[in-house]
Structures are given as C-alpha cells and as structure tokens.
mmCIF file of C-alpha atoms in Angstrom:
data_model
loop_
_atom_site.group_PDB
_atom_site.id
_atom_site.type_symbol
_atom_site.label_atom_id
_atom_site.label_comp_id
_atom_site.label_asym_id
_atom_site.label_seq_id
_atom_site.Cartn_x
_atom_site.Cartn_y
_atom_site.Cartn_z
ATOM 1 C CA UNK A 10 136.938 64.933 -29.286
ATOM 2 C CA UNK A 11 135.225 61.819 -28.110
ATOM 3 C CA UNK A 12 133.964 62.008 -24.819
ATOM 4 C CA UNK A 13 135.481 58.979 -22.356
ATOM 5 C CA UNK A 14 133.393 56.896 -20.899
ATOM 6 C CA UNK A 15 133.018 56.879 -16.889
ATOM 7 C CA UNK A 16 132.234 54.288 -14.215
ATOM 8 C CA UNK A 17 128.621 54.466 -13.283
ATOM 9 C CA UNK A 18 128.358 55.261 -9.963
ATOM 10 C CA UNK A 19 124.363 54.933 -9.567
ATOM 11 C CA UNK A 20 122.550 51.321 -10.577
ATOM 12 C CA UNK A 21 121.241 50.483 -13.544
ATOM 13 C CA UNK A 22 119.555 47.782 -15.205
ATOM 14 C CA UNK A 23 123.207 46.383 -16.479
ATOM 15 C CA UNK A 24 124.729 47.352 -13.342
ATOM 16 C CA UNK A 25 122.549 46.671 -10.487
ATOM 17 C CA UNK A 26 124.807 47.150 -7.682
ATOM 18 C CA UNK A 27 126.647 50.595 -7.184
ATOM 19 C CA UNK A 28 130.282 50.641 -7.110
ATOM 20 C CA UNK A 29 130.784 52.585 -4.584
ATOM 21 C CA UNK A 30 128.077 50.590 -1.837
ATOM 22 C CA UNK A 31 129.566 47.652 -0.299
ATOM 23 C CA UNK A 32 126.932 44.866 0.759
ATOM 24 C CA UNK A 33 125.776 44.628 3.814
ATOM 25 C CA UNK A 34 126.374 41.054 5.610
ATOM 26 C CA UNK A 35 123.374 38.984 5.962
ATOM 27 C CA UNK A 36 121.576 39.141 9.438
ATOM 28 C CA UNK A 37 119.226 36.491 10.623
ATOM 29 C CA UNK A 38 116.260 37.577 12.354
ATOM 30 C CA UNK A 39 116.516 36.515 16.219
ATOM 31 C CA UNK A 40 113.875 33.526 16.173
ATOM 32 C CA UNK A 41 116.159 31.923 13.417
ATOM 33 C CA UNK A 42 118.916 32.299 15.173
ATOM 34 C CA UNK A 43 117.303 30.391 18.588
ATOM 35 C CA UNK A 44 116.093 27.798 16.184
ATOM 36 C CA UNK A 45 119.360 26.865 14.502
ATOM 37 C CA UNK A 46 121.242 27.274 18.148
ATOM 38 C CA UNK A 47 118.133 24.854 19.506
ATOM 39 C CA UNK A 48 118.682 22.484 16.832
ATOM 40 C CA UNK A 49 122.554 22.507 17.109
ATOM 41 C CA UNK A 50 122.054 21.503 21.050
ATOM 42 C CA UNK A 51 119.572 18.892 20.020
ATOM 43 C CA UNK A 52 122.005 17.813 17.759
ATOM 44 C CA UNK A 53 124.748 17.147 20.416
ATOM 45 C CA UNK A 54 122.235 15.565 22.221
ATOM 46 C CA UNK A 55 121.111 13.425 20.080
ATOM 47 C CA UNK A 56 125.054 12.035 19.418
ATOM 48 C CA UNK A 57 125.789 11.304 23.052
ATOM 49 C CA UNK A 58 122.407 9.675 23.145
ATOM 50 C CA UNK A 59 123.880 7.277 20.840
ATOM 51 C CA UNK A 60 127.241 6.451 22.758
ATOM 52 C CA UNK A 61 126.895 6.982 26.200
ATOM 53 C CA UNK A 62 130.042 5.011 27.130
ATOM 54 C CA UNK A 63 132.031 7.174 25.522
ATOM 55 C CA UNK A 64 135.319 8.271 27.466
ATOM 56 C CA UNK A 65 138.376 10.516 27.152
ATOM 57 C CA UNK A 66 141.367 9.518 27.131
ATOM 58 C CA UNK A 67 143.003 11.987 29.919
ATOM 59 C CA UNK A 68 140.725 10.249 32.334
ATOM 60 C CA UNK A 69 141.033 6.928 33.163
ATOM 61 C CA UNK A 70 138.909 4.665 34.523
ATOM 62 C CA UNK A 71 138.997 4.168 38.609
ATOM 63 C CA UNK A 72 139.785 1.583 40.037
ATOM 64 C CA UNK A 73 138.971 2.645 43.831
ATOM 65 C CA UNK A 74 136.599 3.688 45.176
ATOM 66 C CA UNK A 75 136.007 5.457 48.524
ATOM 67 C CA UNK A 76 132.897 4.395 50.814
ATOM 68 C CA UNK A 77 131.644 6.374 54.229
ATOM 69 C CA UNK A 78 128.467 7.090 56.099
ATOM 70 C CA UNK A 79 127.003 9.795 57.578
ATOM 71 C CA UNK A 80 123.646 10.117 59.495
ATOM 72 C CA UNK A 81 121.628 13.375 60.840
ATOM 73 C CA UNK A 82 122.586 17.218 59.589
ATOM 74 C CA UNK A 83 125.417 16.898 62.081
ATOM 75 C CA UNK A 84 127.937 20.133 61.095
ATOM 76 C CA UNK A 85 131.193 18.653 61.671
ATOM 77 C CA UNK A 86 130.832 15.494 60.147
ATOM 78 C CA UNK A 87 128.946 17.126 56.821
ATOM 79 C CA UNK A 88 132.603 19.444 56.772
ATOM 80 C CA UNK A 89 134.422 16.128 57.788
ATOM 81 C CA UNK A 90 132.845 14.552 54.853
ATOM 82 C CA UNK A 91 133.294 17.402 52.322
ATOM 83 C CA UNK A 92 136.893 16.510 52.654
ATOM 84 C CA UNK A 93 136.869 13.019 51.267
ATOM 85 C CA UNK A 94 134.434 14.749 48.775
ATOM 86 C CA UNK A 95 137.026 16.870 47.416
ATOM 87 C CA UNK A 96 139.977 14.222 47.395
ATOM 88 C CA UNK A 97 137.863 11.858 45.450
ATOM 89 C CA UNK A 98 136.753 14.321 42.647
ATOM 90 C CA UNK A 99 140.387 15.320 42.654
ATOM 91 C CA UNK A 100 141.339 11.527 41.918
ATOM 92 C CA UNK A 101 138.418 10.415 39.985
ATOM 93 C CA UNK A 102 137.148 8.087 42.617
ATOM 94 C CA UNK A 103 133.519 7.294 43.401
ATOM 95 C CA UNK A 104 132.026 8.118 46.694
ATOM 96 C CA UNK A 105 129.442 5.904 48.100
ATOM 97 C CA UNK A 106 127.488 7.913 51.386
ATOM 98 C CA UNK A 107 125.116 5.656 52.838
ATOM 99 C CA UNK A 108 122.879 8.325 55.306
ATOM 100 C CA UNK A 109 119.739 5.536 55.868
ATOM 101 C CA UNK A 110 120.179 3.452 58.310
ATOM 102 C CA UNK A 111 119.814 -0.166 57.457
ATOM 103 C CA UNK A 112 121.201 -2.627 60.378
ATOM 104 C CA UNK A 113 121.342 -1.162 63.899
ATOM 105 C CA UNK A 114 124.543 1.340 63.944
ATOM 106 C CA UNK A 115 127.686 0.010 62.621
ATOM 107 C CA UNK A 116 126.858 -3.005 61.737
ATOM 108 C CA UNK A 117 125.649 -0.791 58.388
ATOM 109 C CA UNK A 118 129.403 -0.495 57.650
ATOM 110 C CA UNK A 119 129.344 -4.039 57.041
ATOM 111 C CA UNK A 120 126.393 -4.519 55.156
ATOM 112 C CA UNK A 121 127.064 -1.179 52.943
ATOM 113 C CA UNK A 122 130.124 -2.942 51.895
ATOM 114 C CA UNK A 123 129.028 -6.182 51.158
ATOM 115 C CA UNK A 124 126.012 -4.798 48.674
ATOM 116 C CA UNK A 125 128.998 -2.642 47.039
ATOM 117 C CA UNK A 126 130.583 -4.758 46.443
ATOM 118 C CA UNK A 127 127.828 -7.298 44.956
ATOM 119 C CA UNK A 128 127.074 -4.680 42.820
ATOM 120 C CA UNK A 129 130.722 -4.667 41.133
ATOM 121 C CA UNK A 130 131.053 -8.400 41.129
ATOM 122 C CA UNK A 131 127.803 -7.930 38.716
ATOM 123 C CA UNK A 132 129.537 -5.918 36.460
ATOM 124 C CA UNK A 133 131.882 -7.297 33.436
ATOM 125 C CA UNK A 134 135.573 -7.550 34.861
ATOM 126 C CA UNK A 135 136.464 -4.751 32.491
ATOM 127 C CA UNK A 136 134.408 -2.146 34.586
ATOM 128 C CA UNK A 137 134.803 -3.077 37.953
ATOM 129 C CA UNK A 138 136.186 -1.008 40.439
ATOM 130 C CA UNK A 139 138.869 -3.325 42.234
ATOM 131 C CA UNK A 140 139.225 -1.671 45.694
ATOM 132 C CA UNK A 141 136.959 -0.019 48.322
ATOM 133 C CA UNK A 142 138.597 1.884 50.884
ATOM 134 C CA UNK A 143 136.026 2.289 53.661
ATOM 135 C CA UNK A 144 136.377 5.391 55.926
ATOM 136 C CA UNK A 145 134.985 6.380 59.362
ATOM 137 C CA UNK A 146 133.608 8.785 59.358
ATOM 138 C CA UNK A 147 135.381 10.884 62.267
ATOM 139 C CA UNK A 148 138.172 11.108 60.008
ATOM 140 C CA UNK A 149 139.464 14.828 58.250
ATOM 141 C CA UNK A 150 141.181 14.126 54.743
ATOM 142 C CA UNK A 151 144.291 16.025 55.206
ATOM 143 C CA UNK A 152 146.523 15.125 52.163
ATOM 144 C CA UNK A 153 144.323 15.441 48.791
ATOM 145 C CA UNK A 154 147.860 15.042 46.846
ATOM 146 C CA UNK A 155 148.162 11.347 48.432
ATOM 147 C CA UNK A 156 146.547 8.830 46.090
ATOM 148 C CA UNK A 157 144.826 5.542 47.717
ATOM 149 C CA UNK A 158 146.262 3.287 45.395
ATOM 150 C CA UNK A 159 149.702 4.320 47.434
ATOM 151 C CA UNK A 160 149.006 1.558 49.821
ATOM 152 C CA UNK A 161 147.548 -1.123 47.886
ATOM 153 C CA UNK A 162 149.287 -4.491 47.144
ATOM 154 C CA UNK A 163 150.953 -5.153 44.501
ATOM 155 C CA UNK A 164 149.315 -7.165 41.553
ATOM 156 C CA UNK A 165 151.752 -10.213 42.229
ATOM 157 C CA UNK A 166 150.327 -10.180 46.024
ATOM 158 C CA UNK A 167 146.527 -10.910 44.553
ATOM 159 C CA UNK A 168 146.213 -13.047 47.676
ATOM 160 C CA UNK A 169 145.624 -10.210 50.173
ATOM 161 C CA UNK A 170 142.000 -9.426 50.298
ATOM 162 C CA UNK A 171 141.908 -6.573 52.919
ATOM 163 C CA UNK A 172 144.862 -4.611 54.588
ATOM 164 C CA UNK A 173 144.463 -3.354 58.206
ATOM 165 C CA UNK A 174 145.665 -1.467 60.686
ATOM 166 C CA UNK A 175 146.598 -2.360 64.448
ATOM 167 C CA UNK A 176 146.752 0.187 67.398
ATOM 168 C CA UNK A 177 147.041 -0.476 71.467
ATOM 169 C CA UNK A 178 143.617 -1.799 71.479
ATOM 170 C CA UNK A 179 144.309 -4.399 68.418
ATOM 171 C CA UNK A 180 142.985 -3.974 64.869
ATOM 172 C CA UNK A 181 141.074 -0.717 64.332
ATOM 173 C CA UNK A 182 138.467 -1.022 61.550
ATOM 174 C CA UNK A 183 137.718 2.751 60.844
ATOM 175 C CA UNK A 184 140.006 2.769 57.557
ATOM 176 C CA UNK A 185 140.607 0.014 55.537
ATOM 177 C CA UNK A 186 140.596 -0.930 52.120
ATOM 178 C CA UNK A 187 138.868 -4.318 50.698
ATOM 179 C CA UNK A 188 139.350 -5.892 47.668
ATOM 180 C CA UNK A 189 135.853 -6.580 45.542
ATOM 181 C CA UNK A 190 136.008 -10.247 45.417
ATOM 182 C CA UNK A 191 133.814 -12.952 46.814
ATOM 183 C CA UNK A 192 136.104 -13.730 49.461
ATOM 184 C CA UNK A 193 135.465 -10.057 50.798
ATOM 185 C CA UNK A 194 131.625 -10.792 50.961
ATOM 186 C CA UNK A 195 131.913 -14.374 53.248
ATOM 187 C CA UNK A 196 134.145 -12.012 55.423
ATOM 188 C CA UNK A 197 131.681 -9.635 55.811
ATOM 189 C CA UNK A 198 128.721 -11.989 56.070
ATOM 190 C CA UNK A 199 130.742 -14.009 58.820
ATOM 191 C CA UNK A 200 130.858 -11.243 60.628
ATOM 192 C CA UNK A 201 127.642 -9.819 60.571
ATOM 193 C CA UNK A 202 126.298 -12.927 61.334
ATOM 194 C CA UNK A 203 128.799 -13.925 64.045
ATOM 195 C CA UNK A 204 126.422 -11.981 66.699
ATOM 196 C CA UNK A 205 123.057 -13.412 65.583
ATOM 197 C CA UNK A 206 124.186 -17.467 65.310
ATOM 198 C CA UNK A 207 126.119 -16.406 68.587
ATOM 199 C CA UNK A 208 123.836 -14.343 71.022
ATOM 200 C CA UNK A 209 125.949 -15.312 74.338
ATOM 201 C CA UNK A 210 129.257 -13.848 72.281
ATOM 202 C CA UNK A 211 131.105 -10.800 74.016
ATOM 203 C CA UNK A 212 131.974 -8.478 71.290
ATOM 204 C CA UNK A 213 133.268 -5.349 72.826
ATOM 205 C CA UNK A 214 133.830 -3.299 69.752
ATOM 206 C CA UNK A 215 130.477 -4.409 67.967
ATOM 207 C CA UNK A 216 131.577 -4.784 64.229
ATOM 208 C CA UNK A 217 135.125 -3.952 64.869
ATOM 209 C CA UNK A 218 135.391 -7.193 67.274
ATOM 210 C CA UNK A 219 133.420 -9.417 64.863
ATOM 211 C CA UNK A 220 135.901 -9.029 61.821
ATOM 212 C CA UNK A 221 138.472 -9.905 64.267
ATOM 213 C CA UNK A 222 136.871 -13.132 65.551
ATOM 214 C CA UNK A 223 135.965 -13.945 61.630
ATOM 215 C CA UNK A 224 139.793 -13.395 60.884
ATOM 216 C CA UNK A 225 140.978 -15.802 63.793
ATOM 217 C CA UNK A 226 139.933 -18.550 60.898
ATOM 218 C CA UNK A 227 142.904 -19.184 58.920
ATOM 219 C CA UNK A 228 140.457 -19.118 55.570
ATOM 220 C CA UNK A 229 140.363 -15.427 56.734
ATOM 221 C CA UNK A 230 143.131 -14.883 58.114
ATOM 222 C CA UNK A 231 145.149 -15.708 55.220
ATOM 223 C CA UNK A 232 144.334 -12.899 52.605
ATOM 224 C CA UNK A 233 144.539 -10.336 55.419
ATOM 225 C CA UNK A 234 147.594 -8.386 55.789
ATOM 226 C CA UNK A 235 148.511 -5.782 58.360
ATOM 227 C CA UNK A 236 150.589 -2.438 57.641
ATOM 228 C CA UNK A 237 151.584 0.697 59.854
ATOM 229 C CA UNK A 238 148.737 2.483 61.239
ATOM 230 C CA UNK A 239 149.906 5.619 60.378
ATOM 231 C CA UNK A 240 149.644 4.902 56.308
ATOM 232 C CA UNK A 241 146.361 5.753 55.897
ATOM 233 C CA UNK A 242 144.394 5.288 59.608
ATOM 234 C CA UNK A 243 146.559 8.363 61.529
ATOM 235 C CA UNK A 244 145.433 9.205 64.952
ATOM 236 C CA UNK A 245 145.590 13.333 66.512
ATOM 237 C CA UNK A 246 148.556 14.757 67.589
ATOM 238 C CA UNK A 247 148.409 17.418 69.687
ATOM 239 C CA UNK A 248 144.435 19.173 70.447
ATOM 240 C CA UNK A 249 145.305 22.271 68.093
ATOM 241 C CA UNK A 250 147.224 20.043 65.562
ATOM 242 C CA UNK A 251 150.415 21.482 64.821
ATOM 243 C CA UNK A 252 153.222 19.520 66.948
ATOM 244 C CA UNK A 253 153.414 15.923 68.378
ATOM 245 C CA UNK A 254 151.790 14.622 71.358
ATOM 246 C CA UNK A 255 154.281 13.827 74.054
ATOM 247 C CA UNK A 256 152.098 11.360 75.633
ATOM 248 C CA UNK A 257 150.892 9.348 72.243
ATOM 249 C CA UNK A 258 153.371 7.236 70.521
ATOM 250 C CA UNK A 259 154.505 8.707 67.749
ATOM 251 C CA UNK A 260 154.262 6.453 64.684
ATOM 252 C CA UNK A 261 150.615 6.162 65.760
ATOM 253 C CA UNK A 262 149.971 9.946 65.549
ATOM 254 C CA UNK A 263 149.251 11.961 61.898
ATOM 255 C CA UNK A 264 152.538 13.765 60.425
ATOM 256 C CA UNK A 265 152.206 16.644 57.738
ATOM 257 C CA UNK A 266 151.812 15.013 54.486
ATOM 258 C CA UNK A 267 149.653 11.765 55.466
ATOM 259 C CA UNK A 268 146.740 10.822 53.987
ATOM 260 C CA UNK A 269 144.684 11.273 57.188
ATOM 261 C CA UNK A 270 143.520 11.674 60.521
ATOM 262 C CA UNK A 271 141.390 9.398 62.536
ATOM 263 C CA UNK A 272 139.638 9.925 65.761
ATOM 264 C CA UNK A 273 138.333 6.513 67.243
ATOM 265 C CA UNK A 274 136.706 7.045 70.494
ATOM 266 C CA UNK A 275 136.488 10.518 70.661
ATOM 267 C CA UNK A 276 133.171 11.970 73.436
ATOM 268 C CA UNK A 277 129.679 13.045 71.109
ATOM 269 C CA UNK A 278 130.107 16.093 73.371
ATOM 270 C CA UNK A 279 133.924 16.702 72.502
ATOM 271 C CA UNK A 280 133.545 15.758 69.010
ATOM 272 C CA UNK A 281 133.353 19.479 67.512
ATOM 273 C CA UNK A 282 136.292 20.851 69.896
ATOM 274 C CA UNK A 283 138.289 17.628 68.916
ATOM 275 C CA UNK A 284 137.626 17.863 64.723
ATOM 276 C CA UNK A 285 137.628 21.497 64.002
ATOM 277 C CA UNK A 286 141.652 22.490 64.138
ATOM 278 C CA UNK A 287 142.480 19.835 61.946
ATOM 279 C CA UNK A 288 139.080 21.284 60.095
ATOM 280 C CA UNK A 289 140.516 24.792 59.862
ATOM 281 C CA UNK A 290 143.949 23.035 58.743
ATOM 282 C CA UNK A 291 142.596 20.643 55.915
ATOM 283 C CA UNK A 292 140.061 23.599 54.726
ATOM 284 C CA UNK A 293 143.151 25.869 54.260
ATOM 285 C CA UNK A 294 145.018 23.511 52.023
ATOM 286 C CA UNK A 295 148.570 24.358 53.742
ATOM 287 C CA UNK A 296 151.383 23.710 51.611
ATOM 288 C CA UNK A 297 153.091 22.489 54.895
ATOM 289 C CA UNK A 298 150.149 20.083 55.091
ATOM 290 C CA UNK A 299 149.461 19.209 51.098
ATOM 291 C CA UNK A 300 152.647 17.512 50.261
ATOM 292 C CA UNK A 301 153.200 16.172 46.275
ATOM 293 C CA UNK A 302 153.543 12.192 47.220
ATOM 294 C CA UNK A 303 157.029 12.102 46.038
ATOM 295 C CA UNK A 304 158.728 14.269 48.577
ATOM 296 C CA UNK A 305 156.599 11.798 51.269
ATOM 297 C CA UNK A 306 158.264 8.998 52.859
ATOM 298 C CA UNK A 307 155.348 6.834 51.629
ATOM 299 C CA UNK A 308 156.419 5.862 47.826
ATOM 300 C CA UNK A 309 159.514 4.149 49.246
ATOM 301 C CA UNK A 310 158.111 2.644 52.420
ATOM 302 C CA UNK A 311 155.222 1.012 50.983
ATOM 303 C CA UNK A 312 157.584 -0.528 48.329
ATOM 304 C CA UNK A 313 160.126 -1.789 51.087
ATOM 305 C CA UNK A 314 156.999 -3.118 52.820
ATOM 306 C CA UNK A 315 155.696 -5.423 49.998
ATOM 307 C CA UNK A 316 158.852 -6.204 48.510
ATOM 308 C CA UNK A 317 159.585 -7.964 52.844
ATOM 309 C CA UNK A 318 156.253 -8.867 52.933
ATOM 310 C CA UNK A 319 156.897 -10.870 49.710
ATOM 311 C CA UNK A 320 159.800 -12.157 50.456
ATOM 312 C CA UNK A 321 158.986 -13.137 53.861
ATOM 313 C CA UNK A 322 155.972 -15.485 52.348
ATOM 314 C CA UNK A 323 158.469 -16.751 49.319
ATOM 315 C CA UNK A 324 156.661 -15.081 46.710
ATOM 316 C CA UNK A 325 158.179 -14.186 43.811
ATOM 317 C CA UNK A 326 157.644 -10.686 42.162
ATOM 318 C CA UNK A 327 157.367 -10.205 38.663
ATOM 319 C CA UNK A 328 160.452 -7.956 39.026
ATOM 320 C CA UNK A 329 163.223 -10.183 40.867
ATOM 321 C CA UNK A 330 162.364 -12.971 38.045
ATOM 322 C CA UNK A 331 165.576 -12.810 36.002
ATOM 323 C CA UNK A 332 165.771 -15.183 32.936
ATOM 324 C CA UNK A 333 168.909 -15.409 31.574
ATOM 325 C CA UNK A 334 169.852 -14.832 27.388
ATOM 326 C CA UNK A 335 171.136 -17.576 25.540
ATOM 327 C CA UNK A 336 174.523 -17.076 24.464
#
C-alpha cells in the first residue's frame, strides 16, 4: 500500500515557515517609535505653520470684546476679575486687562479705550471686533448665560455710538459699551483733553464728568443713547445679596438673572465686606442666579426698547418695511 503523504509540520527548504507557528507581529524598537511620533508632531506643525488663519466653523468670530483694569495683587478684585474671565471664554470674547498705569487713575479708562480701539480701526473691516464693552472693575459677573450682544443696537440703529446708563447722580460710566469707530476716539480724546485745555474746569467725577461735558455737544450727543441701568450696570441689593433693598429703588438694584453687579462708590476699607457675598454667589454658579437668557425678561425688553427708540426718532427698521406684490 502506498504510504499518504502528510503535512510537514517542521520547515524545510520548500516550506520555510511551519504550519503550525503563526508569525509574530512586527515590533519597532522604542527609538523608532519616538522618531516616527517626533516626526508626525513636526508634521502637524509644520501644516498649521502654513495656515495660521485657519478657523472652525463651530466658532465664530467675535464681535465684542470686553475691556477692564486692574492694578496691585489686590484679592477681591483679582476674584472680581476672574469672573469676567470666565464669561468671556464662555462667549468667545477677548479680554483686554490693562494693570500699568498710563495717565493718572481713571483717566487710563479713557486712554485704554481709545488705543483699542485704534488698533481695530487698523485692521481690515472683515476682522474687526465691532463693540467694546468697558467694565469697572468693582463689578462681580453674575450671569455667564447672558450674552453682551443682548443689549446692543440693532444694525438699522448704526447711528448710536455708545449706550449708557443713568442713576441719581446722572450718567454712571463704570459699564458701557462703545462702538469701534472714529467717532468713539474724538469722544474719548475730547474728554481726556477737556481737563488739560480747561485747568479752571470743576469735574467732580474726574473721567466720568468729562464724557458728560463732551456729550453736552450735540456732535456727541447725537450717537449716544441711554437705556435702563439695570441692563447691564446693576447696583447691590441687600449687603448679603439675596433679597431687595428697601431703601434703594428697585429697578436700580441687580435681580437674579442680570448680567451684573456694580458697586460705584463703595469705601477701599469696605470694599472686601461689600464684594465677597455676591463673590461666594457668582463663584457657586446658582441655578437661581445663572438663568438661560430666554426665560429673562431681557430678550423682549431690549427689543421693545429699540423698536420705541426707533420709532420715536422715525427710523425705519428693516423689518416694518413692507413692499407690496404685484398682482
């Protein structure tokens, strides 16, 4: 009987690899693998070298931007501070912190703006930012969801330059947003010059009482507008925060769910006391605090507002312009 013939099992010159030894997967030694992972990083390096403008399109480009400053390692103000800090990286807005100090004390609010400002005008249109909100800063951030652009004009209102805010005292300068455009810059030049081509001038609230001498001109006056304090300049309510002052007006006083709080005023010596419960509130990020914008009363006020404010000037909005079909 013939004998039948049987898989070789060990290797051979025809059959180098045994059939019953599986190959082992190739292993690179460690230095080749650092050098291919250095090369793949240079790699990616290398391509956003070559297009550093490159954006995504889940984040668009800001259009505001916030702008504060802060001098000394003061405690209060740094936490005061870190609070803006966290709205605008929640938002996408710059932060400009000035913490030299250029002119002699706030007349640097001024002249921080104005250079800003400069600074976008030099950019293409495209890529400027369009707003600056400037904020004291004795202010706590109490509303992250409340975006800025909440109480700007409306494009069709490209006339107002800067919107402010009015208390018992007059305007109050420690929050306002300015529009980047050269009329913002012979504002803010007027003013800081209004002391020095005027030494005999009384201006009780330094910078504060220069703007509103500049914006007695009607050139100035103009493209100012003036909206409820408690938008986005919101004084304390009671010294622990939690319920109203009986002895404050109300509409003047912060409300869960506003943007801010303000404290104009307030003693050096009193200013930790005075800041840290509505510290301790803002760091907790209370839901009773943190309200989404649309359950605020804000989306539909500051549309009523414009839409009067419009109306009230005979401007026309883009949306009450009906133009009727042809039959």
């Amino acid at each position: 009987m013939g004998r039948t013939a049987k898989a070789s099992y060990f290797a051979t010159p025809l059959n180098p690899f045994p059939m019953n030894r599986t190959r082992r997967p190739l292993r690179l030694r460690p230095v080749v693998q650092v050098a291919i992972a250095l090369l793949a990083l240079f790699s990616l390096i290398n391509l956003f070298s070559k297009y550093p403008d490159v954006k995504t399109d889940d984040v668009p480009r800001p259009t505001v931007g916030k702008v504060m400053m802060i001098y000394g390692n003061n405690p209060v103000y740094q936490r005061a501070v870190k609070t803006h800090q966290n709205h605008c990286e929640r938002w996408g807005y710059p932060l400009f912190l000035l913490q030299t100090e250029i002119l002699d004390g706030v007349w640097n609010k001024l002249a921080y703006l104005s250079s800003l400002i400069v600074q976008e005008l030099e950019k293409p249109e495209a890529e400027r930012l369009e707003w600056l909100f400037w904020v004291d800063s004795d202010s706590v951030l109490m509303n992250p969801n409340m975006r800025l652009e909440t109480f700007l004009p409306p494009p069709h209102l490209s006339d107002i330059h800067i919107v402010l805010t009015e208390d018992w005292n007059g305007m109050n300068a420690g929050v306002f947003p300015i529009r980047v455009h050269p009329w913002s810059i012979k504002l803010l030049s007027a003013a800081i010059a209004l002391p020095i081509m005027n030494p005999d001038i009384k201006l009780f609230w330094e910078e504060q009482s220069a703007v509103v001498k500049v914006l007695e001109k009607e050139y100035f006056s103009q493209s100012a507008a003036y909206v409820p304090l408690r938008w986005f300049n919101a004084y304390m309510r009671s010294p622990d925060g939690e319920s109203l002052n009986p002895d404050s007006v109300e509409d003047l006083q912060v409300h869960p769910g506003d943007l801010l709080v303000h404290f104009p005023g307030t003693p050096r010596d009193h200013f930790n006391e005075t800041l840290s419960p509505y510290l301790a509130i803002a760091e907790q990020h209370r839901s009773d605090w943190e309200v989404p914008v649309e359950q605020t009363v804000y989306p539909a006020e500051t549309e009523d507002f414009w839409r009067n404010y419009a109306m009230e000037r005979g401007i026309v909005s883009p949306e009450s312009i009906y133009i009727e079909e042809p039959v």
